[in-house]
PDB file of N, CA, C and O in Angstrom:
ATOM      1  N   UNK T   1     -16.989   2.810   1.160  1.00  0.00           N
ATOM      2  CA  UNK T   1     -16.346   3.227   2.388  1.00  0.00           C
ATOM      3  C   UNK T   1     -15.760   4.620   2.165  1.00  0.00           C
ATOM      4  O   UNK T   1     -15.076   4.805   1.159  1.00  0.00           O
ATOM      5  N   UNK T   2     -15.993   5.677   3.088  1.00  0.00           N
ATOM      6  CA  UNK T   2     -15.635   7.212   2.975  1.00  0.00           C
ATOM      7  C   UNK T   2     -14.767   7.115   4.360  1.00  0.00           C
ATOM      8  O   UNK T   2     -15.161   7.104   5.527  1.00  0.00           O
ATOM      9  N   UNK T   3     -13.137   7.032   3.688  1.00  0.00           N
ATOM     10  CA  UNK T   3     -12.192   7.034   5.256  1.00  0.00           C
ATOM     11  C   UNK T   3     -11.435   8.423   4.970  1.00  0.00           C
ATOM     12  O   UNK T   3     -10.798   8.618   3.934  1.00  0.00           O
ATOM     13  N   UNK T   4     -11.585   9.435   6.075  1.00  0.00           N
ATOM     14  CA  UNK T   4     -10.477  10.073   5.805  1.00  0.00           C
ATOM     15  C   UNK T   4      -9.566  10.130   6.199  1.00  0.00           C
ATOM     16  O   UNK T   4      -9.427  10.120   7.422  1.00  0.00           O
ATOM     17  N   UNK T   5      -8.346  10.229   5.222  1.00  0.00           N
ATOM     18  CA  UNK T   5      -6.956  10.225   5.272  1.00  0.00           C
ATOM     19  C   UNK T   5      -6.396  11.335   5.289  1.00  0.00           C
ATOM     20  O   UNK T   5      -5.291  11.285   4.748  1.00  0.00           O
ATOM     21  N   UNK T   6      -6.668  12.307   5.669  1.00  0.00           N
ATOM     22  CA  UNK T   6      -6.042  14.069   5.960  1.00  0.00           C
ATOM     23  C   UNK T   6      -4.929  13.456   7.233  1.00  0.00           C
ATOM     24  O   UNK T   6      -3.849  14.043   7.305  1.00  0.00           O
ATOM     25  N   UNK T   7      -5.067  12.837   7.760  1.00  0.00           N
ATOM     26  CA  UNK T   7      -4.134  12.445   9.192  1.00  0.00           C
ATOM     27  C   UNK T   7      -3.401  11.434   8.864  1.00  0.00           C
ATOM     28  O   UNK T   7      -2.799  10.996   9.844  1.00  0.00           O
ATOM     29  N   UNK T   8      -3.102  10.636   7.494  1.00  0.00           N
ATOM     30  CA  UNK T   8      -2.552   9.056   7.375  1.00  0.00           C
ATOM     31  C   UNK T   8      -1.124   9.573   7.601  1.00  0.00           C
ATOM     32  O   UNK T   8      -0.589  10.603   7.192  1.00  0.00           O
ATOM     33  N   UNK T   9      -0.830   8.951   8.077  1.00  0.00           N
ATOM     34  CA  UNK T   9       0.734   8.632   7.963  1.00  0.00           C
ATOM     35  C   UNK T   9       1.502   7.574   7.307  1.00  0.00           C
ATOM     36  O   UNK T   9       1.841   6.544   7.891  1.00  0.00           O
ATOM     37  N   UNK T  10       1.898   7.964   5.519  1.00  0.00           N
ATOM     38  CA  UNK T  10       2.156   7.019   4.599  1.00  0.00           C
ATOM     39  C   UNK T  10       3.652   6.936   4.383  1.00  0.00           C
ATOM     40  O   UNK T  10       4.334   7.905   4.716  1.00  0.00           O
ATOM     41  N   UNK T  11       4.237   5.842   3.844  1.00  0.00           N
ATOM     42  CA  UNK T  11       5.343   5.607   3.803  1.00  0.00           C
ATOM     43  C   UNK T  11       5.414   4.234   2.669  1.00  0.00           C
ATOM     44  O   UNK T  11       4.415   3.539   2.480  1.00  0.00           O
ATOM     45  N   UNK T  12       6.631   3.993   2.020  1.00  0.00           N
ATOM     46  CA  UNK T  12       7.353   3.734   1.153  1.00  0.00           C
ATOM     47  C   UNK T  12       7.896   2.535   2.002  1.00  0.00           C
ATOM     48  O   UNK T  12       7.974   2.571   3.230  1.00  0.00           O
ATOM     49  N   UNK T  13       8.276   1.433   1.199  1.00  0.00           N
ATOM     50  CA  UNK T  13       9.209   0.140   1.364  1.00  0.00           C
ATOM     51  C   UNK T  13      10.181   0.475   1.451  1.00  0.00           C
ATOM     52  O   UNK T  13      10.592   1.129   0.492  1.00  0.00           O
ATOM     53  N   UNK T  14      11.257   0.218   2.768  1.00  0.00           N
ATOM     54  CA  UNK T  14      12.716   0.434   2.604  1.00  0.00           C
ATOM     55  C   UNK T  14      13.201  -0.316   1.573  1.00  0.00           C
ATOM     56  O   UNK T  14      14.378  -0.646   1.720  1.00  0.00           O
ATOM     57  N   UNK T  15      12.554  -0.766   0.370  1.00  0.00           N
ATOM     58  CA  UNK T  15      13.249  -1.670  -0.713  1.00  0.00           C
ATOM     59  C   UNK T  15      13.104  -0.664  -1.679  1.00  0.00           C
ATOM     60  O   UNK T  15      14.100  -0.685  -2.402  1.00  0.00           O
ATOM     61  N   UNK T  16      12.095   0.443  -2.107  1.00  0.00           N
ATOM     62  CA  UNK T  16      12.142   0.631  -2.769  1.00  0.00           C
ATOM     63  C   UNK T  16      12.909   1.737  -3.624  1.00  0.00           C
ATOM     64  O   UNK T  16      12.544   2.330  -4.640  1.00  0.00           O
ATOM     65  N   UNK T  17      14.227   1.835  -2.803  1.00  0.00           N
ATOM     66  CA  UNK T  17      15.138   2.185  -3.765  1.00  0.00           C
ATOM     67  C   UNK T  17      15.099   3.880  -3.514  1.00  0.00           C
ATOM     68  O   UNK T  17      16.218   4.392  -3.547  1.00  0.00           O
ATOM     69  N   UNK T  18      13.964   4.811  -3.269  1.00  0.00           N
ATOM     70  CA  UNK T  18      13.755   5.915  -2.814  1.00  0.00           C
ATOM     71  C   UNK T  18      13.339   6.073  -4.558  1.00  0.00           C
ATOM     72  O   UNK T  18      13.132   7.265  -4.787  1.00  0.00           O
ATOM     73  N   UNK T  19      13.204   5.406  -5.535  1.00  0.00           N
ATOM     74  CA  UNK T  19      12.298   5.140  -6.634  1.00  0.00           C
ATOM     75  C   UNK T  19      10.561   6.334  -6.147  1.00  0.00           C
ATOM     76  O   UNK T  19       9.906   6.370  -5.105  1.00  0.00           O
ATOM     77  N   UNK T  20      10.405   7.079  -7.423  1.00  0.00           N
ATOM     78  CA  UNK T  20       9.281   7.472  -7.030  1.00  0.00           C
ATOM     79  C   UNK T  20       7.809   7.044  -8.029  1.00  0.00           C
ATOM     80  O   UNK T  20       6.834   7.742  -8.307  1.00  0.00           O
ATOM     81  N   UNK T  21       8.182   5.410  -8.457  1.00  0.00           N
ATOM     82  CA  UNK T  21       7.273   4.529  -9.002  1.00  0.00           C
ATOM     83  C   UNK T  21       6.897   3.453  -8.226  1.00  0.00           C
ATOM     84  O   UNK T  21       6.718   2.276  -8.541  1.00  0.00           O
ATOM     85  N   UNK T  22       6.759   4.276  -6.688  1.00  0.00           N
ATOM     86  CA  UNK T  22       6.344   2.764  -5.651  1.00  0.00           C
ATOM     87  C   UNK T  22       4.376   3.084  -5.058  1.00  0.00           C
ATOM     88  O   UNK T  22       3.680   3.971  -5.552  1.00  0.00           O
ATOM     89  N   UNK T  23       4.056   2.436  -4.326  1.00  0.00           N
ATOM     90  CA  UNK T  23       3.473   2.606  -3.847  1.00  0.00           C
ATOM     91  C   UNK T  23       3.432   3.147  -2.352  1.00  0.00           C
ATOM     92  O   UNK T  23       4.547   3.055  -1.838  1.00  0.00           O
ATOM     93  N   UNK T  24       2.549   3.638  -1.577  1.00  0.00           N
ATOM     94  CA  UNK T  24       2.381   4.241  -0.607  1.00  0.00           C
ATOM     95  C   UNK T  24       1.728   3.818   0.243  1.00  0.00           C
ATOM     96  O   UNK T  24       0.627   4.358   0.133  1.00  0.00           O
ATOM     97  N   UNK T  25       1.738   2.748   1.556  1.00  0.00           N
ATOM     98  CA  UNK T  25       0.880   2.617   2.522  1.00  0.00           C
ATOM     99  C   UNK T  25       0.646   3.341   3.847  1.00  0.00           C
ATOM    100  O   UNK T  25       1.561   3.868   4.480  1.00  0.00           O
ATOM    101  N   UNK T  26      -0.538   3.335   4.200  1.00  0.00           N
ATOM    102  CA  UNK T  26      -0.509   3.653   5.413  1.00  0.00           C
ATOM    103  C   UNK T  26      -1.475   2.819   6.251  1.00  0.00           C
ATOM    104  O   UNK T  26      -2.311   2.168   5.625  1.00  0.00           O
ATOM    105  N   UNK T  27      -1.472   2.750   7.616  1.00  0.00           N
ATOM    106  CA  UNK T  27      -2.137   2.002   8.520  1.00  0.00           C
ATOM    107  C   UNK T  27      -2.943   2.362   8.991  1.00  0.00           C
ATOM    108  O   UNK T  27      -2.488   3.192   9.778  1.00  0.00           O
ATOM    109  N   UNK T  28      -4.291   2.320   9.123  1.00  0.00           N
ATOM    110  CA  UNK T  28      -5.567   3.171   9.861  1.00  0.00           C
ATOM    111  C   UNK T  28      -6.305   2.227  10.895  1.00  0.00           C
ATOM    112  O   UNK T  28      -6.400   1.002  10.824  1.00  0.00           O
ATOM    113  N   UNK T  29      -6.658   2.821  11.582  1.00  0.00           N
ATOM    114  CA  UNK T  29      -7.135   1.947  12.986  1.00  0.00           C
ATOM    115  C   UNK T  29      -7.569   0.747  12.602  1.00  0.00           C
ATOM    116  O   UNK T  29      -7.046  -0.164  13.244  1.00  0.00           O
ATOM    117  N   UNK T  30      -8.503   0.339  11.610  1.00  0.00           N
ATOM    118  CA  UNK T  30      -9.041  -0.317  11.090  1.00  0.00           C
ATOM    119  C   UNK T  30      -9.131  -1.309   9.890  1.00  0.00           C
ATOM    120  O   UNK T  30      -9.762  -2.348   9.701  1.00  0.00           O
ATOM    121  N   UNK T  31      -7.980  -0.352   8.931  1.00  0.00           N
ATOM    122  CA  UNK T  31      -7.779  -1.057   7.654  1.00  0.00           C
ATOM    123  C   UNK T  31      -6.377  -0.312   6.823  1.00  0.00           C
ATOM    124  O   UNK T  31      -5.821   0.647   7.359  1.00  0.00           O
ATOM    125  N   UNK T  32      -5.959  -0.774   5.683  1.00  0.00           N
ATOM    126  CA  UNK T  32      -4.999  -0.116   5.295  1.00  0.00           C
ATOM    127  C   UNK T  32      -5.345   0.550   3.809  1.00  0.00           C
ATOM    128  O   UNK T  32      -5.974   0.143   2.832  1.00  0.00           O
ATOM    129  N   UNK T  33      -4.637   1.754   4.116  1.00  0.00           N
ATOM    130  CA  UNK T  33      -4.785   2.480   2.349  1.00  0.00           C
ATOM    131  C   UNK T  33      -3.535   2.562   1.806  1.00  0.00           C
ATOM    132  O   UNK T  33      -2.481   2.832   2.383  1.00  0.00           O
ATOM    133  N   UNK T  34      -3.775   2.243   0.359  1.00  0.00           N
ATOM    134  CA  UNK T  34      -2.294   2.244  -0.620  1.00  0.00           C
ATOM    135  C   UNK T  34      -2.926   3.154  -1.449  1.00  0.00           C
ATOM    136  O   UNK T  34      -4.137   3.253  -1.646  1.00  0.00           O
ATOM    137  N   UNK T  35      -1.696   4.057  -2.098  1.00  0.00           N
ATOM    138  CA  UNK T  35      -1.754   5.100  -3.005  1.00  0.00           C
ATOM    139  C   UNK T  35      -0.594   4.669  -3.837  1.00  0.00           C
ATOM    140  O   UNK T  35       0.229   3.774  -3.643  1.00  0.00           O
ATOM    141  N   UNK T  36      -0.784   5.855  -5.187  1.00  0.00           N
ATOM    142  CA  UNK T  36       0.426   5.596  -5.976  1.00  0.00           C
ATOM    143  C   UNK T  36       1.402   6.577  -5.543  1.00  0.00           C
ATOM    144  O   UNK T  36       0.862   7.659  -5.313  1.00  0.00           O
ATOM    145  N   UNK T  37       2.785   6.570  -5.333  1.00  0.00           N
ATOM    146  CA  UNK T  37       3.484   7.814  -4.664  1.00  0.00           C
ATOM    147  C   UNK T  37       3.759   8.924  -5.744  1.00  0.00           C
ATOM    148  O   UNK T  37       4.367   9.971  -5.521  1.00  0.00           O
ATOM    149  N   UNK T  38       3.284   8.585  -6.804  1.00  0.00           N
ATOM    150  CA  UNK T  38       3.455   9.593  -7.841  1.00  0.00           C
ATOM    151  C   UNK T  38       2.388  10.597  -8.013  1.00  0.00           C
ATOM    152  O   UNK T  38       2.648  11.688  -8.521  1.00  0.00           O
ATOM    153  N   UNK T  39       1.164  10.278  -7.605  1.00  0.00           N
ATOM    154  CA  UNK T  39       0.032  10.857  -7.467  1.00  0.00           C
ATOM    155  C   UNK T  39      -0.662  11.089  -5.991  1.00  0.00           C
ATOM    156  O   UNK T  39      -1.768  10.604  -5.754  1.00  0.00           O
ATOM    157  N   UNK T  40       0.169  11.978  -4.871  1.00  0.00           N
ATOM    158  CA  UNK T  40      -0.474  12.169  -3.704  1.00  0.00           C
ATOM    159  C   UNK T  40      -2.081  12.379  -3.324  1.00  0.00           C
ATOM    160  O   UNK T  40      -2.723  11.960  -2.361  1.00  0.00           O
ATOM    161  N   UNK T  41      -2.481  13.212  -4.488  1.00  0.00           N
ATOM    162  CA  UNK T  41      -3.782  13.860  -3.844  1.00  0.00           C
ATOM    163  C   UNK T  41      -4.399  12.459  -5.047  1.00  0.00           C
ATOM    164  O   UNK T  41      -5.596  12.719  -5.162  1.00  0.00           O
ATOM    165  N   UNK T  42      -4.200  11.618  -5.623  1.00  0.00           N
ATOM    166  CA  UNK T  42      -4.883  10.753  -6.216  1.00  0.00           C
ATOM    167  C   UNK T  42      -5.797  10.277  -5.405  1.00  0.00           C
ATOM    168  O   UNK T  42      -5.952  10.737  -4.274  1.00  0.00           O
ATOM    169  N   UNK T  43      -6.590   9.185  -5.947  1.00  0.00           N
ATOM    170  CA  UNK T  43      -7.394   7.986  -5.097  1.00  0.00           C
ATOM    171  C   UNK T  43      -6.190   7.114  -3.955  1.00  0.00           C
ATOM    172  O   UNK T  43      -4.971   6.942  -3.939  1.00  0.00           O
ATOM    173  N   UNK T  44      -7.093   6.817  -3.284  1.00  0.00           N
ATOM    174  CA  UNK T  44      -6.370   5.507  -2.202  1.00  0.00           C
ATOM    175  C   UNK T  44      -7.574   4.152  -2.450  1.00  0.00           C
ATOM    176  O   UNK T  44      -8.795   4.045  -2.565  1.00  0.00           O
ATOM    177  N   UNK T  45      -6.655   3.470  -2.446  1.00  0.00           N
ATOM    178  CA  UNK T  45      -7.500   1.793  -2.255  1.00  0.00           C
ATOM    179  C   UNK T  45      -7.602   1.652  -0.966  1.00  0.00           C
ATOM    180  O   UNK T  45      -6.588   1.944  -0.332  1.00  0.00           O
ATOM    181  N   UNK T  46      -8.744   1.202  -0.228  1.00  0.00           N
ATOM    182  CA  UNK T  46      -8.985   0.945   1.107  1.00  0.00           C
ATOM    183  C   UNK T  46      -8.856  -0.484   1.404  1.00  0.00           C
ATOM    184  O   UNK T  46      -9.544  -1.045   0.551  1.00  0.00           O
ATOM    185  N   UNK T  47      -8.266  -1.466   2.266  1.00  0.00           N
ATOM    186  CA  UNK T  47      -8.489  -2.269   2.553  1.00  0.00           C
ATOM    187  C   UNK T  47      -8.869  -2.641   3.986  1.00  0.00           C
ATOM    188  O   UNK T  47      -8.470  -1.847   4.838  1.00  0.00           O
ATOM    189  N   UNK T  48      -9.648  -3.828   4.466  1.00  0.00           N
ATOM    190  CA  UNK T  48      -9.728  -4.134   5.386  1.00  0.00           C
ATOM    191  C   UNK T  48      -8.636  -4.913   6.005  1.00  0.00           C
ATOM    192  O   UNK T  48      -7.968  -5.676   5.308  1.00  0.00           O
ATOM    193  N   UNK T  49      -8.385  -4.755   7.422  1.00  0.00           N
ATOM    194  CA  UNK T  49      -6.982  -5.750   8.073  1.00  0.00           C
ATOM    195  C   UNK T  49      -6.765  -6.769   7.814  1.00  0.00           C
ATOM    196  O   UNK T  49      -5.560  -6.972   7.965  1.00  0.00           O
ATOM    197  N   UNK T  50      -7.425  -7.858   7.383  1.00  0.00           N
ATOM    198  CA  UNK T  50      -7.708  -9.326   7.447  1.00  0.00           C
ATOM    199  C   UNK T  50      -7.155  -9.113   5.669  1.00  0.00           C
ATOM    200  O   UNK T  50      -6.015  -9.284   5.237  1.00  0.00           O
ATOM    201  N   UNK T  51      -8.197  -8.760   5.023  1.00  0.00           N
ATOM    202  CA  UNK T  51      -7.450  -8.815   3.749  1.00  0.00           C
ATOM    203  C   UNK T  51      -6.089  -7.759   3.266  1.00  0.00           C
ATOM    204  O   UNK T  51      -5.579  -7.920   2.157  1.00  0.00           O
ATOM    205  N   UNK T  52      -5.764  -7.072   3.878  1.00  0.00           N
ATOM    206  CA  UNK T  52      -4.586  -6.505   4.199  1.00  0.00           C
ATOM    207  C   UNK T  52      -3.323  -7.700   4.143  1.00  0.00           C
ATOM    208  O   UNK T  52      -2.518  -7.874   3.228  1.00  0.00           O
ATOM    209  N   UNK T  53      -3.470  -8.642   5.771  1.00  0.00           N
ATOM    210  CA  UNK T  53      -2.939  -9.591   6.128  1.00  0.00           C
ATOM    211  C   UNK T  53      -3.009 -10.878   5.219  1.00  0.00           C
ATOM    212  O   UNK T  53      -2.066 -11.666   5.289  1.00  0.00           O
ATOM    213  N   UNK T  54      -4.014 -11.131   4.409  1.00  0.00           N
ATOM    214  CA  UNK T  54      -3.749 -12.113   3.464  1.00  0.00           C
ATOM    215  C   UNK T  54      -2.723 -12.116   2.467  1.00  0.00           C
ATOM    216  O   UNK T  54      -1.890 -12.963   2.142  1.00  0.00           O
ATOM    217  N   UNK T  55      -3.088 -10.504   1.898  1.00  0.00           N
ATOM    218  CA  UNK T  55      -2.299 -10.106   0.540  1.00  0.00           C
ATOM    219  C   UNK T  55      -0.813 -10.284   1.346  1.00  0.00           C
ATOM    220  O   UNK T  55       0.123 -10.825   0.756  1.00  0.00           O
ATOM    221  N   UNK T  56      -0.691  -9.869   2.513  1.00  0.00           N
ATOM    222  CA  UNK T  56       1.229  -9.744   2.404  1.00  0.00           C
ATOM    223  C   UNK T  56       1.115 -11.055   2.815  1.00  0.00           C
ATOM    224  O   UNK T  56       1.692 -11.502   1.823  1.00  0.00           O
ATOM    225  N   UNK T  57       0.873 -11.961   3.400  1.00  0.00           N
ATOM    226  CA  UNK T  57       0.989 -13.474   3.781  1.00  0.00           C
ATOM    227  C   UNK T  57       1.424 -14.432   2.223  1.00  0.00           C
ATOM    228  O   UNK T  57       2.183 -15.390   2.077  1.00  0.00           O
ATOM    229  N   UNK T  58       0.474 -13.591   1.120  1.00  0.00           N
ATOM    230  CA  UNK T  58       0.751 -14.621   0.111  1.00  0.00           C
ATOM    231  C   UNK T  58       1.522 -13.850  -0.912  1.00  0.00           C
ATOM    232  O   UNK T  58       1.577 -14.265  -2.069  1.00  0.00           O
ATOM    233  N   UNK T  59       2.096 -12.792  -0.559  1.00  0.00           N
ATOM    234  CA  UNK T  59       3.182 -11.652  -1.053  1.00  0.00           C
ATOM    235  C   UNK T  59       4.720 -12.599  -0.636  1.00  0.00           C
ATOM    236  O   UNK T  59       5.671 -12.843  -1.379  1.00  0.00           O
ATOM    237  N   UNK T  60       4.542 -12.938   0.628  1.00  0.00           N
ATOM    238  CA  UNK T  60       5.682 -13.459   1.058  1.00  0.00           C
ATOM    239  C   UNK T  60       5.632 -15.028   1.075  1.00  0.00           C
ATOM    240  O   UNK T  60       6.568 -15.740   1.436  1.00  0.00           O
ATOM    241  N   UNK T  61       4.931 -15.279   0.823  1.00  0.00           N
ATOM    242  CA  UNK T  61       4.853 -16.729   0.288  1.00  0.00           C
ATOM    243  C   UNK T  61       5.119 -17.083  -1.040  1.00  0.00           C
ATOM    244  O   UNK T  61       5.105 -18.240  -1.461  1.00  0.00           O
ATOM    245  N   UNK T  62       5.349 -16.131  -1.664  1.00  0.00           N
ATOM    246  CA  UNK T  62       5.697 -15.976  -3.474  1.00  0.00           C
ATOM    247  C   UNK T  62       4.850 -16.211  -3.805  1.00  0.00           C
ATOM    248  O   UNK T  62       5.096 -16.563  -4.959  1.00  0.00           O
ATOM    249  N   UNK T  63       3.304 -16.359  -3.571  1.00  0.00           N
ATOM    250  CA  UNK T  63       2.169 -16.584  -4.662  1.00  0.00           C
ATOM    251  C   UNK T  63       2.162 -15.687  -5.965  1.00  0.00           C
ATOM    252  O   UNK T  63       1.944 -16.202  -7.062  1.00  0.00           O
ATOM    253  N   UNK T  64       2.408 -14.323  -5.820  1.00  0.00           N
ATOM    254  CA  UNK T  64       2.629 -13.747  -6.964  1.00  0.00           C
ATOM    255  C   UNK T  64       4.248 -13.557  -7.788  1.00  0.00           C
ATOM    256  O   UNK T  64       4.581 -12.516  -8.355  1.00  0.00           O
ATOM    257  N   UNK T  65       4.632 -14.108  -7.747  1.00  0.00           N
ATOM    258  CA  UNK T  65       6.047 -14.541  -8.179  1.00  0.00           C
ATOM    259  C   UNK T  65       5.834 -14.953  -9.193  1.00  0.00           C
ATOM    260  O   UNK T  65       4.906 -15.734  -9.405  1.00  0.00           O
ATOM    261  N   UNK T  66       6.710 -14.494 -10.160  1.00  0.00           N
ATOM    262  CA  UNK T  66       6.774 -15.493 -11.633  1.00  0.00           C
ATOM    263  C   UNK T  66       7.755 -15.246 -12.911  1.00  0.00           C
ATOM    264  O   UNK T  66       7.954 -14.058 -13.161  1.00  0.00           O
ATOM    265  N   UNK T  67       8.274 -16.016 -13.596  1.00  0.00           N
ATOM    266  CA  UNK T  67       9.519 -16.253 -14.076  1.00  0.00           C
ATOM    267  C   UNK T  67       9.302 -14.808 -15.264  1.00  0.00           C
ATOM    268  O   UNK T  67       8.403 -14.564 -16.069  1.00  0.00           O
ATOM    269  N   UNK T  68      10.639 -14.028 -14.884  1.00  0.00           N
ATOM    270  CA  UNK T  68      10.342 -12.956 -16.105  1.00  0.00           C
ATOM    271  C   UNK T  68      11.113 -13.385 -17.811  1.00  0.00           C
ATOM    272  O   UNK T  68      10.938 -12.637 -18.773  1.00  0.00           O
TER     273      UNK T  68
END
């Protein structure tokens, strides 16, 4: 998939502290891209909406949760 992101409009978790070891999403008509916020002009991961919507469904379901 070749999406361009010259127009994304990315943003940071109000959790994360204003920390500049977070990640970066943004929302595209179609799917979502995450970056690392430490590396702007880096790669982006593309996702589609549906699996977008899974990952935070089982984000907030604590599936990835685990005793440190």
């Amino acid at each position: 998939m070749n999406t361009d992101l010259s127009q994304a409009h990315w943003f940071k978790s109000s959790r994360s502290g204003g920390s500049k070891e977070c990640v970066e999403v943004a929302f595209l008509a179609d799917a979502v891209a995450v970056r690392d916020s430490k590396h702007l002009a880096g790669p982006a991961l593309i996702f589609a909406a549906a699996e977008w919507d899974s990952f935070a469904a089982a984000a907030e379901a604590g599936v990835f949760d685990h005793d440190r």
